[in-house]
Every structure is written in C-alpha cells, then in structure tokens.
C-alpha atoms as one frame of an Amber mdcrd trajectory, in Angstrom:
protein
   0.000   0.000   0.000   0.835   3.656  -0.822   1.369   5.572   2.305   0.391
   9.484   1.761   2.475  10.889  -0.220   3.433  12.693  -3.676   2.988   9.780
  -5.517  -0.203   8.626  -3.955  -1.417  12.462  -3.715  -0.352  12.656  -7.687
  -2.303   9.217  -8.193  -5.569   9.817  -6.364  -5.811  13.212  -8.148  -5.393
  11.602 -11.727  -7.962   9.129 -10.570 -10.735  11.603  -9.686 -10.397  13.469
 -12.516 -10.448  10.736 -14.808 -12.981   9.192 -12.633 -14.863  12.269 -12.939
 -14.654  13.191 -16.868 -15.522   9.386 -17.501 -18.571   9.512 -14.790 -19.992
  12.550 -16.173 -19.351  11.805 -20.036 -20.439   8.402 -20.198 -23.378   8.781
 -17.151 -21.808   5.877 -15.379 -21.046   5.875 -11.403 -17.906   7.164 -10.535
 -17.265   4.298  -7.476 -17.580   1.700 -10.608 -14.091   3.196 -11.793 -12.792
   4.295  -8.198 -13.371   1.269  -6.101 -11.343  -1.124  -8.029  -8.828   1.801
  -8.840  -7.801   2.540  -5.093  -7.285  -1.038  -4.763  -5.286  -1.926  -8.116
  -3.037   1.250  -7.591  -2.226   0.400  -3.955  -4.317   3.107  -2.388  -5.842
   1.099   0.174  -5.083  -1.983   1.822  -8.597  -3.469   1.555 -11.966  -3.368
   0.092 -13.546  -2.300   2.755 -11.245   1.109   3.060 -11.731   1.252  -1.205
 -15.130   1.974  -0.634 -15.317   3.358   2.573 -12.851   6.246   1.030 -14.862
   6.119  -1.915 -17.810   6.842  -0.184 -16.720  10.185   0.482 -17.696  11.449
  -2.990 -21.480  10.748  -2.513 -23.137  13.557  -0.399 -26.092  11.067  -0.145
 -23.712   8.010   0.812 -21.968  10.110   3.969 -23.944   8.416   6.477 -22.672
   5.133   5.699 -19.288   7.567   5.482 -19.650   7.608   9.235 -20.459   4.142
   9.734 -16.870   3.405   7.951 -15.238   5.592   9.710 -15.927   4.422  13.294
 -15.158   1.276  11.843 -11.668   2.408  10.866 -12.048   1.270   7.291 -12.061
   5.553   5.610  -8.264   7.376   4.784  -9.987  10.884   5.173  -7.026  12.389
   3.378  -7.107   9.724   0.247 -11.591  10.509  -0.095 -11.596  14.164   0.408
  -8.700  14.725  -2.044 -10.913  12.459  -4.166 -13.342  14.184  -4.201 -12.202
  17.666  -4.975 -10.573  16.051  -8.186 -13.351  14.067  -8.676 -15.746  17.658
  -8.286 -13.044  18.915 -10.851 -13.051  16.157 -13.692 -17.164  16.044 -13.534
C-alpha cells in the first residue's frame, strides 16, 4: 500500500479526474471506476477502506461515510482529495 504521499497524492488526483470526466461523459457511477482503482493502484489496503474512502464522494452516501469511519475502514485524506478532483473532472 501507498502511504500518503506525492505519488499517492499525484495518483488519487489523476484518478478523480479521470474518474470524474468518464462519470460525467459516459453517465456511469464514478465508485464503478474508483473502487477497483484505489485497490489496483495500492491506495488502500482493503476493500472495505476502497469503498469506505470512496464513499466520500457521494453527499447522499456520507452516512454510511460515518459508519466506515468508526469502523476504521475511511483514509480521510485519500476521499476528500478524491473528491475535490473528482468535483473537478465532472
């Protein structure tokens, strides 16, 4: 697994945005591309974090968010950045 750094800050922002240009252009969900990409880029150690952290970037979603996050299974950092690219891209 990536720890936070550059290179997983640099990833996570080229994932949202592509995540986010692909989402909005082709109308599909944007977790479809980000799940499987925090896991097959080494973003997260598990599933469960992929879309716990994924979860972020669904407003309507953040109360499972918080159900994640007592669980210890959301990098804050990794979803929020994310999200802002992911905002960005869309």
């Amino acid at each position: 697994m990536i720890k936070n750094t550059v290179k997983s800050s640099i990833l996570i922002i080229l994932l949202g945005l592509i995540s986010g240009i692909l989402g909005g252009a082709l109308g599909i969900g944007v977790t479809t591309l980000a799940i499987p990409g925090f896991l097959l880029l080494g973003l997260v150690e598990d599933l469960r974090t992929s879309i716990g952290t994924t979860l972020i970037s669904s407003p309507s979603s953040w109360a499972a968010v918080y159900k994640y996050y007592k669980n210890g299974a959301v990098d804050l950092f990794k979803g929020v950045l994310y999200f802002i690219c992911h905002i960005i891209g869309s």
